[in-house]
Coordinates of C-alpha atoms and ligand atoms in Angstrom, one line a residue:
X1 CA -146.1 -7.7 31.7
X2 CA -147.2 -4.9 34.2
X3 CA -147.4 -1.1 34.1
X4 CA -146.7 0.3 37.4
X5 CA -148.8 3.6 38.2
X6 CA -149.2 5.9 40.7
X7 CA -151.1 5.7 43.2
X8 CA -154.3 8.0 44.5
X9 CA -153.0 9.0 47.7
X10 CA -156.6 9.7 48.8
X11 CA -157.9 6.2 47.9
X12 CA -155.5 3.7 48.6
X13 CA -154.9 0.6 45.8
X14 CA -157.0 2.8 43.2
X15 CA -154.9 5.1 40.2
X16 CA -154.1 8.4 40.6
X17 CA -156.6 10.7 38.7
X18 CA -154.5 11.9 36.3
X19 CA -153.8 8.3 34.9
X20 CA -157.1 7.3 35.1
X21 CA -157.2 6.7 31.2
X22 CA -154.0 5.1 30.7
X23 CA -154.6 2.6 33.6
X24 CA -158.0 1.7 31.7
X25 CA -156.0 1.2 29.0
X26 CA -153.5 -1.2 30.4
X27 CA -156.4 -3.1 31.9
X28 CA -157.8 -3.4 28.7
X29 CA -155.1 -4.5 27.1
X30 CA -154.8 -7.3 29.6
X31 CA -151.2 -5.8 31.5
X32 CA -151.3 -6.7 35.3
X33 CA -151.0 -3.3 37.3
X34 CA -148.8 -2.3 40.4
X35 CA -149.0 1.0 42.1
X36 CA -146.3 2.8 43.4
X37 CA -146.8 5.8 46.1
X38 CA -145.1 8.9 44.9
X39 CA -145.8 10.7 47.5
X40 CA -143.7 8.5 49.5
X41 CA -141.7 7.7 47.2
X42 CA -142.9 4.3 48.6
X43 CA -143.4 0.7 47.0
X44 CA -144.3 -0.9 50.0
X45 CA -147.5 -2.2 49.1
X46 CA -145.6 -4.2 46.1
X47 CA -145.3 -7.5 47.2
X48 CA -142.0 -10.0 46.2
X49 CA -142.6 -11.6 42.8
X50 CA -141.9 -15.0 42.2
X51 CA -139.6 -14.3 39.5
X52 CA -138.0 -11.3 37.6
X53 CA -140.4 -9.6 35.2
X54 CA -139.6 -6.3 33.3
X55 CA -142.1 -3.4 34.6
X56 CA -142.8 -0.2 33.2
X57 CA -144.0 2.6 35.1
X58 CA -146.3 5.8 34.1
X59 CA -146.3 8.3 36.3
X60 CA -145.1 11.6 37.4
X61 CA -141.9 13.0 36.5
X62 CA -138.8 12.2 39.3
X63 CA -135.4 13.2 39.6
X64 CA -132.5 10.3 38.8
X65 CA -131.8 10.0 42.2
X66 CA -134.9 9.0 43.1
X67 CA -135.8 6.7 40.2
X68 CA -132.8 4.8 40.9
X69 CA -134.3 4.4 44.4
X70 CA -137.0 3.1 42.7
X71 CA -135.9 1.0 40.9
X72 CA -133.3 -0.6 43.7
X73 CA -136.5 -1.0 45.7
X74 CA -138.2 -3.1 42.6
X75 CA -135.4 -5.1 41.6
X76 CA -135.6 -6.4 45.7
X77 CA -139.0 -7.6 44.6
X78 CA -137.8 -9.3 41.3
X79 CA -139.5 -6.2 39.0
X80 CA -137.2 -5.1 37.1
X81 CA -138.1 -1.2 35.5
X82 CA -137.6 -1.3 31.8
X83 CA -135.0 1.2 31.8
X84 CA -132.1 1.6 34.5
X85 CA -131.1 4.3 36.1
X86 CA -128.4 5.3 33.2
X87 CA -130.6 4.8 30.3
X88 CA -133.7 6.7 32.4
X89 CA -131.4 9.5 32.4
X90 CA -130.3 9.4 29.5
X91 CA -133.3 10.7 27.9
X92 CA -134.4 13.0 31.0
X93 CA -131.5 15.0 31.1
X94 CA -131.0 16.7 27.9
X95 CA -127.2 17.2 28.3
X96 CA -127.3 13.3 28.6
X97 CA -129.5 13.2 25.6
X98 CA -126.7 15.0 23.4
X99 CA -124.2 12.7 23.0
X100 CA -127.0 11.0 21.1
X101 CA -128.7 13.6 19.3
X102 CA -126.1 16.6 19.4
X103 CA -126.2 17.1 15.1
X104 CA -129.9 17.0 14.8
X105 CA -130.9 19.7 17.9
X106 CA -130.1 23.2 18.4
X107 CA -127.1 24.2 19.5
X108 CA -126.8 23.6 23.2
X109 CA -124.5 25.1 26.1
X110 CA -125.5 24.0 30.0
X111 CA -123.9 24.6 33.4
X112 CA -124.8 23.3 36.9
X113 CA -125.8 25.6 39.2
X114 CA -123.2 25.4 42.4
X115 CA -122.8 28.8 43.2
X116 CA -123.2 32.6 42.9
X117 CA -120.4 32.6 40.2
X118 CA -122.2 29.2 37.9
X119 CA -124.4 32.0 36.5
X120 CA -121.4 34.2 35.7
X121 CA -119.5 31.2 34.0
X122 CA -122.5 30.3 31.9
X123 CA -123.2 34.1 31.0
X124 CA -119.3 34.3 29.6
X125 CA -119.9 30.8 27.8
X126 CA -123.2 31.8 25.9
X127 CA -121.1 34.7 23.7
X128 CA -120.9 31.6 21.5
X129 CA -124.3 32.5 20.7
X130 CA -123.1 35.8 19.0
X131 CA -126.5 37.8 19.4
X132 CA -128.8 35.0 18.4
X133 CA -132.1 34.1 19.8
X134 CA -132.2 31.6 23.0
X135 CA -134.1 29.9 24.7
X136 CA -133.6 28.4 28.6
X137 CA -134.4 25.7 30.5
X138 CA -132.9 23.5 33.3
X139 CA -131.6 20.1 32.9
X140 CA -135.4 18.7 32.4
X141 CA -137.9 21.1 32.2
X142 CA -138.7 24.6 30.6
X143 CA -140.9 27.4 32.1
X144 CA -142.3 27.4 28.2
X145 CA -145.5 28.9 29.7
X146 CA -143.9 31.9 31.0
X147 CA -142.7 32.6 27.8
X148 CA -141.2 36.1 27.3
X149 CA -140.2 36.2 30.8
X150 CA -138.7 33.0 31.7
X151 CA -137.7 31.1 28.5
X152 CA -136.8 33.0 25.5
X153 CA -134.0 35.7 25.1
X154 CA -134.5 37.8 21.6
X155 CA -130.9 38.6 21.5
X156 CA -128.2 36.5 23.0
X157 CA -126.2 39.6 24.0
X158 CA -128.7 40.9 25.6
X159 CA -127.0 40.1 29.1
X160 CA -129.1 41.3 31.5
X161 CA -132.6 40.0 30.1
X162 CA -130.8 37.1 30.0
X163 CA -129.7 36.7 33.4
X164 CA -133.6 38.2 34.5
X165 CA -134.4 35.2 32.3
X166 CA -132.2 32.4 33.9
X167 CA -133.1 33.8 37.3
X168 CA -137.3 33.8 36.5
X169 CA -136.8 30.2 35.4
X170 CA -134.9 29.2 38.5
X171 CA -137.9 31.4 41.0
X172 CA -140.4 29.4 39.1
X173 CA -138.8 26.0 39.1
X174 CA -138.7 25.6 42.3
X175 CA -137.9 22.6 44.3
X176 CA -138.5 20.9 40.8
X177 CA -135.3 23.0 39.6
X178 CA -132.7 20.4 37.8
X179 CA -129.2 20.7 38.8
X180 CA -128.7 23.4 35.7
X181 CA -129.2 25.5 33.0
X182 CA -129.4 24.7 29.8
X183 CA -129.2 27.4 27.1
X184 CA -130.0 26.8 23.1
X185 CA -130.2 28.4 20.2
X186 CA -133.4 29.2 19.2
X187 CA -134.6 28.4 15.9
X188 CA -137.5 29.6 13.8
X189 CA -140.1 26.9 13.6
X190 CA -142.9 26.7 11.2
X191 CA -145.7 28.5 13.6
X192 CA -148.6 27.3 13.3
X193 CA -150.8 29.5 16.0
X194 CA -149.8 31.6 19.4
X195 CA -150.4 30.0 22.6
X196 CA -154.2 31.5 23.8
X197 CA -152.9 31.7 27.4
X198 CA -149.0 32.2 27.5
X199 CA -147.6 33.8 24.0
X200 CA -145.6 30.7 23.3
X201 CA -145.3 30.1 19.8
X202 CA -147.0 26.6 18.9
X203 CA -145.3 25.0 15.8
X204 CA -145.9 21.9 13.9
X205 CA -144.3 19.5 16.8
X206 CA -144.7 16.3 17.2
X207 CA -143.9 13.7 20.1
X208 CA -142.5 10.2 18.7
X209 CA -142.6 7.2 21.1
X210 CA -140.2 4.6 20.9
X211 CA -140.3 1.1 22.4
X212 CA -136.5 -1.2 22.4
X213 CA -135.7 0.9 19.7
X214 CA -138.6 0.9 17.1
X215 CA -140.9 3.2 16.6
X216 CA -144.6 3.1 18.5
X217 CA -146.7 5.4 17.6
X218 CA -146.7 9.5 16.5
X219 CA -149.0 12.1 18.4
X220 CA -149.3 15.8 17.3
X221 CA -148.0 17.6 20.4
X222 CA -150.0 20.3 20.2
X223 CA -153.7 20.7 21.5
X224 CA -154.6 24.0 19.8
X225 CA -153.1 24.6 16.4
X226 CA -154.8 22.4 13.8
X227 CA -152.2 20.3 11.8
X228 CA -153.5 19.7 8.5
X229 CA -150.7 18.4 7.5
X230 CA -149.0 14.4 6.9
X231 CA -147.0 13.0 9.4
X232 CA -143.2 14.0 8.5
X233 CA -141.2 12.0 6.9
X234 CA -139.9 10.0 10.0
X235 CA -137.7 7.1 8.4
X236 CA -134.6 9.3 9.3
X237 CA -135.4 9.7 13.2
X238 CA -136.3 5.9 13.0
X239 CA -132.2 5.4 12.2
X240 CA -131.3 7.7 15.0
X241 CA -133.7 6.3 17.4
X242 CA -131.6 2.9 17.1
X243 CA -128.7 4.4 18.7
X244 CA -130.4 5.6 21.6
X245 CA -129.8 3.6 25.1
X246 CA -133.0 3.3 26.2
X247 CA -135.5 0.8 26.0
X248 CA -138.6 3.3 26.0
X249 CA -138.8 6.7 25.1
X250 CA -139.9 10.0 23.2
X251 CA -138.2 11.7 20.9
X252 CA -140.3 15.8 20.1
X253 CA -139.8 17.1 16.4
X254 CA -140.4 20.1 15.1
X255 CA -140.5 21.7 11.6
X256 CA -138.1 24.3 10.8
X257 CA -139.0 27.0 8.8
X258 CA -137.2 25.5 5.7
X259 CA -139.4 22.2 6.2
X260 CA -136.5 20.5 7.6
X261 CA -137.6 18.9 11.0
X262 CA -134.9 18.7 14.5
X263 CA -134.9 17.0 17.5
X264 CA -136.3 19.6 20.3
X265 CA -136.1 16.9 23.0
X266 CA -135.8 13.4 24.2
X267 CA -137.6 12.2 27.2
X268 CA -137.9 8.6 29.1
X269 CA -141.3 6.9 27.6
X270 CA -142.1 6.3 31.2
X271 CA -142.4 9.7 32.2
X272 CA -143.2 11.8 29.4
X273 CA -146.8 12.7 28.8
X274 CA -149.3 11.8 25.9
X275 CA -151.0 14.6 24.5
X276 CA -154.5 15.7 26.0
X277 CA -156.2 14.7 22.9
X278 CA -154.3 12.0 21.5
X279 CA -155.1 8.2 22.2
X280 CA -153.5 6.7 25.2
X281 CA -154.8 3.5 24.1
X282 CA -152.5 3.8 20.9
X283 CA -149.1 3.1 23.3
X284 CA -150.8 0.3 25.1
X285 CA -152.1 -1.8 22.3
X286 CA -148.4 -1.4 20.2
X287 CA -147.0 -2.5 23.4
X288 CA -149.3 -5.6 23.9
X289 CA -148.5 -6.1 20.0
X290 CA -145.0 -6.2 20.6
Ligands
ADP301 N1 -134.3 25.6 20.4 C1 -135.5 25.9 20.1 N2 -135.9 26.6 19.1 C2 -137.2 26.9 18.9 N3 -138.2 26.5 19.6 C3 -137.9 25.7 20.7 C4 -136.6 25.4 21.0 N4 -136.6 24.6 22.1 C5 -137.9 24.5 22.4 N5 -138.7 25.1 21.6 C6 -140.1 25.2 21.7 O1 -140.5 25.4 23.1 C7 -141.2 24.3 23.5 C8 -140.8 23.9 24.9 O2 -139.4 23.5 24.9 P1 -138.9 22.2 25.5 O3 -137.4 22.1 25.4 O4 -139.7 21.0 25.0 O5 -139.3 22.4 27.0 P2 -140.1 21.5 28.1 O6 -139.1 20.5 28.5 O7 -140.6 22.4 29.1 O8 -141.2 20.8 27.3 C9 -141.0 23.2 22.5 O9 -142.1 22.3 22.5 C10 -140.8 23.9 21.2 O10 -142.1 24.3 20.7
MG302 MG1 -141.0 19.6 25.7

């Protein structure tokens, strides 16, 4: 099998920096490598394989539109990515995401963003939230690092710090802005230390990745609380992992404050990030193991 990275733009045929330890690690663990210019959006250097072979790419974050231009482009030159373009979104969109893990995530409310009167529609929707805390995000992404300003709402009818919020988010987003925002309740995780640079509340998260539907391997998310804690008890995401349709992906916990843990987020395995201090090599040997 093959991991397809991308490429440095400055050095041609060489990884981009930022994957420079996960492309040792494939090497190591004996994967061929492809590259794949994001920039570009380009897989022109990719020669035509002999025959079809499953890929999987780690890289940078893309909208659906262009990972299904992706991976058109790949299947032309028999590699096939190891998820589609309906089971890649499924887990980057977290309004596809729902239909899988709707009863084990906060409640959720989203709305795309068409025209002046999408933000009124979604304000007069999120009174379901009845004065509860919220947090916002579009269709991918949060602005979780501009906490208090462009993510999290005290009091749901609080209408105009929530529209200041929605409209932060969207400034900040930028041409990375998803479609739509999503809005959720917030709930009280078990804290476990305040971000040092952004006042965002760090709980006792972690990031589960998933590989045809079994479990990988378990990071801490966090880099800056200290977890001196077990792993949870992960059996029961294990079940719900199964009926996920998607053949790689993560799947963030978090521990309420009554010890229970939720589903924050899914997110394609191809895409989402390992934590700073947790070992890439972990992914790439339970692959090879496979
Ligand atoms: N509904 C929620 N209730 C409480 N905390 C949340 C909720 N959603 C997210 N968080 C916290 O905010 C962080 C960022 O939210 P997340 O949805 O993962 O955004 P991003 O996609 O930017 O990573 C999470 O890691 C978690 O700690
Ligand atoms: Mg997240």
């Amino acid at each position: 099998m093959k991991f397809l990275f991308c490429e440095n733009i400055l050095k041609p045929n060489t990884v981009d920096e930022a994957f420079i330890e996960e492309y040792a690690c494939a090497i190591k663990n004996g994967f061929g490598i492809l590259f794949y210019n994001f920039e570009k959006k380009s897989t022109t250097h990719i020669k035509k394989n002999d025959k079809m072979e499953t890929i999987i790419y780690r890289g940078w974050m893309m909208k659906p539109i262009e990972y299904r231009k992706m991976y058109n482009d790949l299947l032309s030159k028999n590699y096939r990515l190891i998820n589609n373009p309906t089971e890649f979104q499924n887990c980057h969109y977290l309004l596809d995401s729902l239909k899988f893990i709707e009863k084990y995530t906060p409640k959720t409310i989203y709305q795309k963003i068409e025209n002046k009167n999408s933000i009124n529609e979604l304000l007069e929707r999120a009174k379901i939230f009845d004065g509860k805390a919220l947090m916002v995000k579009d269709y991918v992404k949060s602005e979780k690092h501009y906490w208090d300003t462009a993510c999290y709402v005290e009091n749901s009818k609080d209408t105009k710090k929530l529209t200041e919020t929605i409209h932060n988010l969207i400034e900040l987003r930028e041409n990375d802005f998803n479609k739509g925002i999503v809005i959720r309740e917030f709930i009280e995780l078990k804290n476990l230390a305040k971000h040092s640079k952004s006042n965002m509340p760090l709980s006792e998260e972690y990031r589960l990745f998933f590989y045809k539907n079994e479990l990988l391997c378990v990071f801490d998310y966090w880099e800056e609380g200290e977890y001196q804690f077990e792993h949870p008890h992960i059996k029961a995401f294990e079940q719900i992992a199964k009926t996920i349709e998607s053949n790689f992906f993560t799947m963030d916990i978090a521990k309420d404050t009554n010890g229970n843990f939720i589903i924050i987020e899914l997110g394609d395995g191809q895409v989402s990030g390992i934590p700073e201090k947790g070992d890439k090599n972990l992914i790439y040997r339970a692959i090879k193991e496979r």
